[in-house]
């Protein structure tokens, strides 16, 4: 997009550049004498928030939380987009590669002003809306976590899907928390602008609130993952317990059949009335297994008779 002058009065001029080209960067360097290294920082998609000064130029690089859904959550560019703010005298220049809520909302606020404003106050408005974007994101992630928690403990859902959702939630929260932590220095440098102390303190308070919200969210997500894994292990242990009980039952039958194999051979060709008796005992009860040999029909009939008080 071309370079756009959004606002101008006797105290301030606001120039906005969206998706800048090489020609745009060259113009800004020649017109406002901005260092090319600072301009290049606005093009790096993964650049961290910071504050720098170069002669008469004050440079804030902030990152705003975005609502774009990404398949991979590996870098801070997957959950946020950067906004470069240059203050040169009475001029403020904003550079961003995509439309952002903070710039759009600030445009609306400035257009409704009845009094003249300054470049420092425009930068402050943008920073406050950047903090609000992270606050909205923390609320959204907290609601998602509550929904997952209800599904885990109140509904029988697919555990594989839940662990993927929890992992994605943890990655998002961790990346947002990292951006906010690194933004501390840039937020603190707003005190160098011609602003009231109360205005700067308000910005710092909002930043601390959002950092605290994400710290709390990270702890809650970690605890939920631990509880989910413990619940999954408990269900797995119950399954193994049932399998162990059945394995003991089948092992006993296999043992008796193996021990009787030789005795069946001894009685081959004899009367079908021949019977082999085996006594078994389990949990205080005992019983007799009767094996009837029927060589002509090649069949063995088993009958179990139990007795509660066996005589020794």
C-alpha positions as CSV (number, residue, x, y, z in Angstrom):
1,X,0.0,0.0,0.0
2,X,1.2,3.6,-0.6
3,X,2.4,5.8,2.3
4,X,-0.7,7.3,3.9
5,X,-0.9,10.5,6.0
6,X,-3.7,9.7,8.4
7,X,-3.7,12.8,10.6
8,X,-2.1,16.2,10.6
9,X,-2.4,19.3,12.7
10,X,-0.1,22.0,14.1
11,X,1.2,19.7,16.7
12,X,1.5,16.3,15.0
13,X,1.6,14.4,11.7
14,X,0.8,10.7,11.5
15,X,2.2,8.7,8.5
16,X,1.1,5.1,8.2
17,X,2.8,2.4,6.0
18,X,1.2,-1.0,5.5
19,X,3.1,-3.8,3.8
20,X,6.1,-1.5,2.8
21,X,8.0,-2.0,-0.3
22,X,11.7,-1.3,-1.0
23,X,10.7,2.1,-2.5
24,X,8.7,3.0,0.6
25,X,11.7,2.2,2.8
26,X,14.0,4.3,0.6
27,X,11.6,7.2,0.8
28,X,11.4,7.1,4.6
29,X,15.2,6.9,4.9
30,X,15.6,10.0,2.6
31,X,12.7,12.0,3.8
32,X,13.0,11.5,7.6
33,X,16.6,10.4,7.9
34,X,15.8,7.1,9.6
35,X,18.6,4.6,9.9
36,X,18.3,1.7,7.4
37,X,19.1,-0.8,10.1
38,X,16.0,0.4,12.1
39,X,13.9,0.2,9.0
40,X,15.1,-3.4,8.3
41,X,14.0,-4.4,11.9
42,X,10.4,-3.7,10.9
43,X,10.7,-6.2,8.1
44,X,12.0,-9.1,10.2
45,X,8.9,-11.3,11.0
46,X,10.4,-12.7,14.2
47,X,12.0,-9.6,15.6
48,X,11.6,-9.2,19.3
49,X,10.0,-6.0,20.9
50,X,12.5,-3.3,21.7
51,X,13.3,0.4,22.0
52,X,16.1,2.3,20.4
53,X,17.2,5.8,19.8
54,X,19.3,7.1,16.9
55,X,20.0,10.9,17.1
56,X,16.5,12.5,16.8
57,X,14.7,9.3,16.1
58,X,12.9,7.3,18.8
59,X,12.0,3.8,17.7
60,X,9.5,1.4,19.4
61,X,9.0,-2.1,18.0
62,X,5.9,-3.7,19.6
63,X,4.1,-6.9,18.8
64,X,0.3,-7.2,18.8
65,X,-1.5,-10.5,19.4
66,X,-3.4,-11.8,16.3
67,X,-6.4,-14.0,15.9
68,X,-5.0,-15.9,12.9
69,X,-5.0,-19.7,13.4
70,X,-1.7,-21.3,12.6
71,X,-1.0,-25.1,12.2
72,X,2.5,-24.7,13.7
73,X,3.2,-22.7,16.9
74,X,7.0,-22.5,16.8
75,X,7.8,-18.8,16.8
76,X,6.4,-15.5,18.1
77,X,5.3,-14.6,14.5
78,X,2.8,-17.5,14.7
79,X,0.8,-15.7,17.5
80,X,1.6,-12.0,16.9
81,X,2.5,-9.4,14.4
82,X,4.9,-6.5,14.8
83,X,4.3,-2.7,14.7
84,X,7.2,-0.3,14.2
85,X,6.7,3.2,15.6
86,X,9.1,6.0,14.7
87,X,8.9,9.4,16.4
88,X,10.8,12.1,14.5
89,X,10.1,15.5,16.0
90,X,6.4,16.1,15.7
91,X,6.0,13.2,13.2
92,X,4.9,9.7,14.1
93,X,5.5,6.9,11.5
94,X,3.9,3.5,11.9
95,X,5.0,0.5,9.8
96,X,3.3,-2.9,9.8
97,X,3.0,-5.7,7.3
98,X,-0.8,-6.4,7.8
99,X,-3.9,-4.8,9.1
100,X,-4.0,-4.6,12.9
101,X,-6.7,-3.7,15.4
102,X,-4.5,-1.3,17.2
103,X,-3.8,0.8,14.2
104,X,-7.4,0.6,12.9
105,X,-8.9,1.6,16.3
106,X,-6.4,4.4,16.9
107,X,-7.4,5.8,13.5
108,X,-11.0,5.9,14.6
109,X,-10.1,7.5,18.0
110,X,-7.9,10.2,16.4
111,X,-10.6,11.1,13.8
112,X,-13.1,11.8,16.6
113,X,-10.8,14.1,18.5
114,X,-12.0,17.7,18.9
115,X,-8.6,18.9,20.2
116,X,-5.2,18.6,18.7
117,X,-3.0,15.8,19.9
118,X,0.7,14.9,19.9
119,X,2.8,12.1,18.4
120,X,3.5,10.8,21.9
121,X,-0.2,10.4,22.7
122,X,-0.8,8.6,19.4
123,X,2.0,6.2,20.2
124,X,0.5,5.7,23.7
125,X,-3.0,4.9,22.3
126,X,-1.4,2.3,20.0
127,X,0.5,0.7,22.9
128,X,-2.7,0.6,25.1
129,X,-4.6,-1.2,22.3
130,X,-1.6,-3.6,21.9
131,X,-1.9,-4.5,25.5
132,X,-5.7,-5.0,25.1
133,X,-5.1,-7.5,22.2
134,X,-3.1,-9.7,24.6
135,X,-5.8,-9.2,27.3
136,X,-8.5,-10.4,24.8
137,X,-6.2,-13.4,23.9
138,X,-5.8,-14.4,27.5
139,X,-9.6,-14.4,28.1
140,X,-10.1,-16.5,24.9
141,X,-7.5,-19.1,26.0
142,X,-8.9,-19.2,29.5
143,X,-12.4,-20.0,28.1
144,X,-10.9,-22.7,25.8
145,X,-9.2,-24.2,28.8
146,X,-12.4,-24.3,30.8
147,X,-14.2,-26.0,27.9
148,X,-11.5,-28.7,27.7
149,X,-11.5,-29.2,31.4
150,X,-15.3,-29.8,31.4
151,X,-15.0,-32.2,28.5
152,X,-12.2,-34.2,30.3
153,X,-14.0,-34.6,33.6
154,X,-17.7,-34.5,32.7
155,X,-17.7,-36.2,29.2
156,X,-16.2,-39.3,27.7
157,X,-14.2,-37.8,24.9
158,X,-11.3,-38.8,22.7
159,X,-8.1,-38.6,24.8
160,X,-5.8,-38.3,21.8
161,X,-7.6,-35.2,20.6
162,X,-7.6,-33.7,24.1
163,X,-3.9,-34.0,24.6
164,X,-3.4,-32.3,21.2
165,X,-5.6,-29.4,22.2
166,X,-3.9,-29.0,25.5
167,X,-0.5,-29.0,23.8
168,X,-1.6,-26.3,21.4
169,X,-3.1,-24.2,24.3
170,X,0.2,-24.5,26.2
171,X,2.2,-23.4,23.2
172,X,0.0,-20.4,22.5
173,X,0.1,-19.3,26.1
174,X,3.9,-19.7,26.4
175,X,4.6,-17.7,23.3
176,X,2.3,-14.9,24.3
177,X,3.9,-14.8,27.7
178,X,7.4,-14.6,26.1
179,X,6.4,-11.6,24.0
180,X,5.0,-9.8,27.0
181,X,8.0,-10.4,29.1
182,X,10.4,-9.1,26.4
183,X,8.1,-6.1,25.9
184,X,8.8,-4.8,29.4
185,X,11.7,-2.6,28.4
186,X,9.9,-1.0,25.5
187,X,6.9,-0.3,27.7
188,X,9.1,1.3,30.3
189,X,10.7,3.6,27.7
190,X,7.4,5.4,27.1
191,X,8.4,7.6,30.1
192,X,10.9,9.3,27.7
193,X,8.0,10.8,25.7
194,X,6.3,14.0,26.6
195,X,3.5,12.3,28.5
196,X,2.0,12.7,32.0
197,X,3.3,10.3,34.7
198,X,-0.2,9.0,35.2
199,X,-0.6,8.0,31.5
200,X,2.7,6.1,31.6
201,X,1.8,4.4,34.9
202,X,-1.6,3.3,33.3
203,X,0.3,1.7,30.4
204,X,2.7,-0.1,32.8
205,X,-0.2,-1.3,35.0
206,X,-2.0,-2.8,32.0
207,X,1.1,-4.5,30.9
208,X,1.7,-6.0,34.4
209,X,-2.0,-7.2,34.5
210,X,-1.6,-9.0,31.2
211,X,1.7,-10.6,32.2
212,X,0.1,-11.8,35.4
213,X,-2.9,-13.2,33.5
214,X,-0.7,-15.3,31.2
215,X,1.5,-16.5,34.2
216,X,-1.7,-17.7,35.9
217,X,-2.9,-19.3,32.6
218,X,0.4,-21.1,32.2
219,X,0.2,-22.6,35.7
220,X,-3.5,-23.6,35.2
221,X,-2.7,-25.3,31.8
222,X,0.3,-27.2,33.3
223,X,-1.9,-28.4,36.2
224,X,-4.6,-29.5,33.8
225,X,-2.2,-31.5,31.7
226,X,-0.8,-33.2,34.8
227,X,-4.3,-34.1,36.0
228,X,-5.3,-35.4,32.5
229,X,-2.2,-37.6,32.3
230,X,-2.9,-38.9,35.8
231,X,-6.5,-39.7,34.9
232,X,-5.3,-41.5,31.7
233,X,-2.8,-43.6,33.7
234,X,-5.6,-44.5,36.2
235,X,-7.8,-45.8,33.4
236,X,-4.9,-47.7,31.9
237,X,-4.2,-49.3,35.3
238,X,-7.8,-50.4,35.5
239,X,-7.6,-52.1,32.1
240,X,-4.3,-53.8,33.0
241,X,-5.9,-55.1,36.3
242,X,-8.8,-56.7,34.3
243,X,-6.4,-58.2,31.9
244,X,-4.3,-59.6,34.7
245,X,-7.3,-61.3,36.3
246,X,-8.3,-62.9,33.0
247,X,-4.7,-64.0,32.3
248,X,-4.6,-65.9,35.6
249,X,-7.8,-67.6,34.8
250,X,-6.6,-68.8,31.4
251,X,-3.2,-69.7,32.8
252,X,-4.9,-72.1,35.3
253,X,-6.9,-73.8,32.6
254,X,-3.9,-74.2,30.4
255,X,-1.9,-75.7,33.3
256,X,-4.6,-78.3,34.0
257,X,-5.0,-79.2,30.4
258,X,-1.3,-79.7,30.1
259,X,-1.1,-81.9,33.2
260,X,-3.9,-84.1,32.0
261,X,-2.5,-84.7,28.5
262,X,-0.4,-87.7,29.5
263,X,-3.3,-89.2,31.5
264,X,-5.6,-89.0,28.5
265,X,-3.0,-91.0,26.5
266,X,-2.9,-93.7,29.2
267,X,-6.7,-94.3,28.9
268,X,-6.8,-94.3,25.1
269,X,-8.9,-97.1,23.8
270,X,-10.6,-97.9,27.1
271,X,-14.1,-97.6,28.3
272,X,-15.7,-94.1,27.8
273,X,-16.8,-94.3,31.5
274,X,-13.2,-93.6,32.6
275,X,-13.1,-90.4,34.6
276,X,-10.1,-88.3,35.7
277,X,-10.6,-86.1,38.8
278,X,-8.6,-83.0,39.7
279,X,-9.3,-80.9,42.8
280,X,-8.7,-77.2,42.7
281,X,-8.7,-74.6,45.4
282,X,-9.1,-70.8,45.2
283,X,-10.0,-68.2,47.9
284,X,-11.0,-70.7,50.5
285,X,-13.4,-72.6,48.2
286,X,-12.6,-75.8,46.4
287,X,-14.1,-77.9,43.6
288,X,-13.6,-81.0,41.5
289,X,-13.1,-81.0,37.8
290,X,-14.4,-84.2,36.2
291,X,-12.9,-85.1,32.8
292,X,-14.8,-87.8,30.8
293,X,-12.9,-89.5,28.0
294,X,-15.0,-90.4,24.9
295,X,-12.4,-91.7,22.4
296,X,-14.9,-92.8,19.8
297,X,-16.4,-89.3,19.6
298,X,-13.2,-87.6,20.3
299,X,-14.8,-85.4,22.8
300,X,-14.0,-84.4,26.4
301,X,-16.8,-83.2,28.7
302,X,-15.9,-81.2,31.8
303,X,-18.1,-80.7,34.8
304,X,-17.3,-78.7,37.9
305,X,-18.7,-79.5,41.3
306,X,-17.9,-77.0,44.0
307,X,-18.0,-77.2,47.8
308,X,-17.7,-74.4,50.3
309,X,-16.2,-76.4,53.2
310,X,-13.8,-78.9,51.8
311,X,-12.7,-81.8,54.0
312,X,-8.9,-82.4,54.2
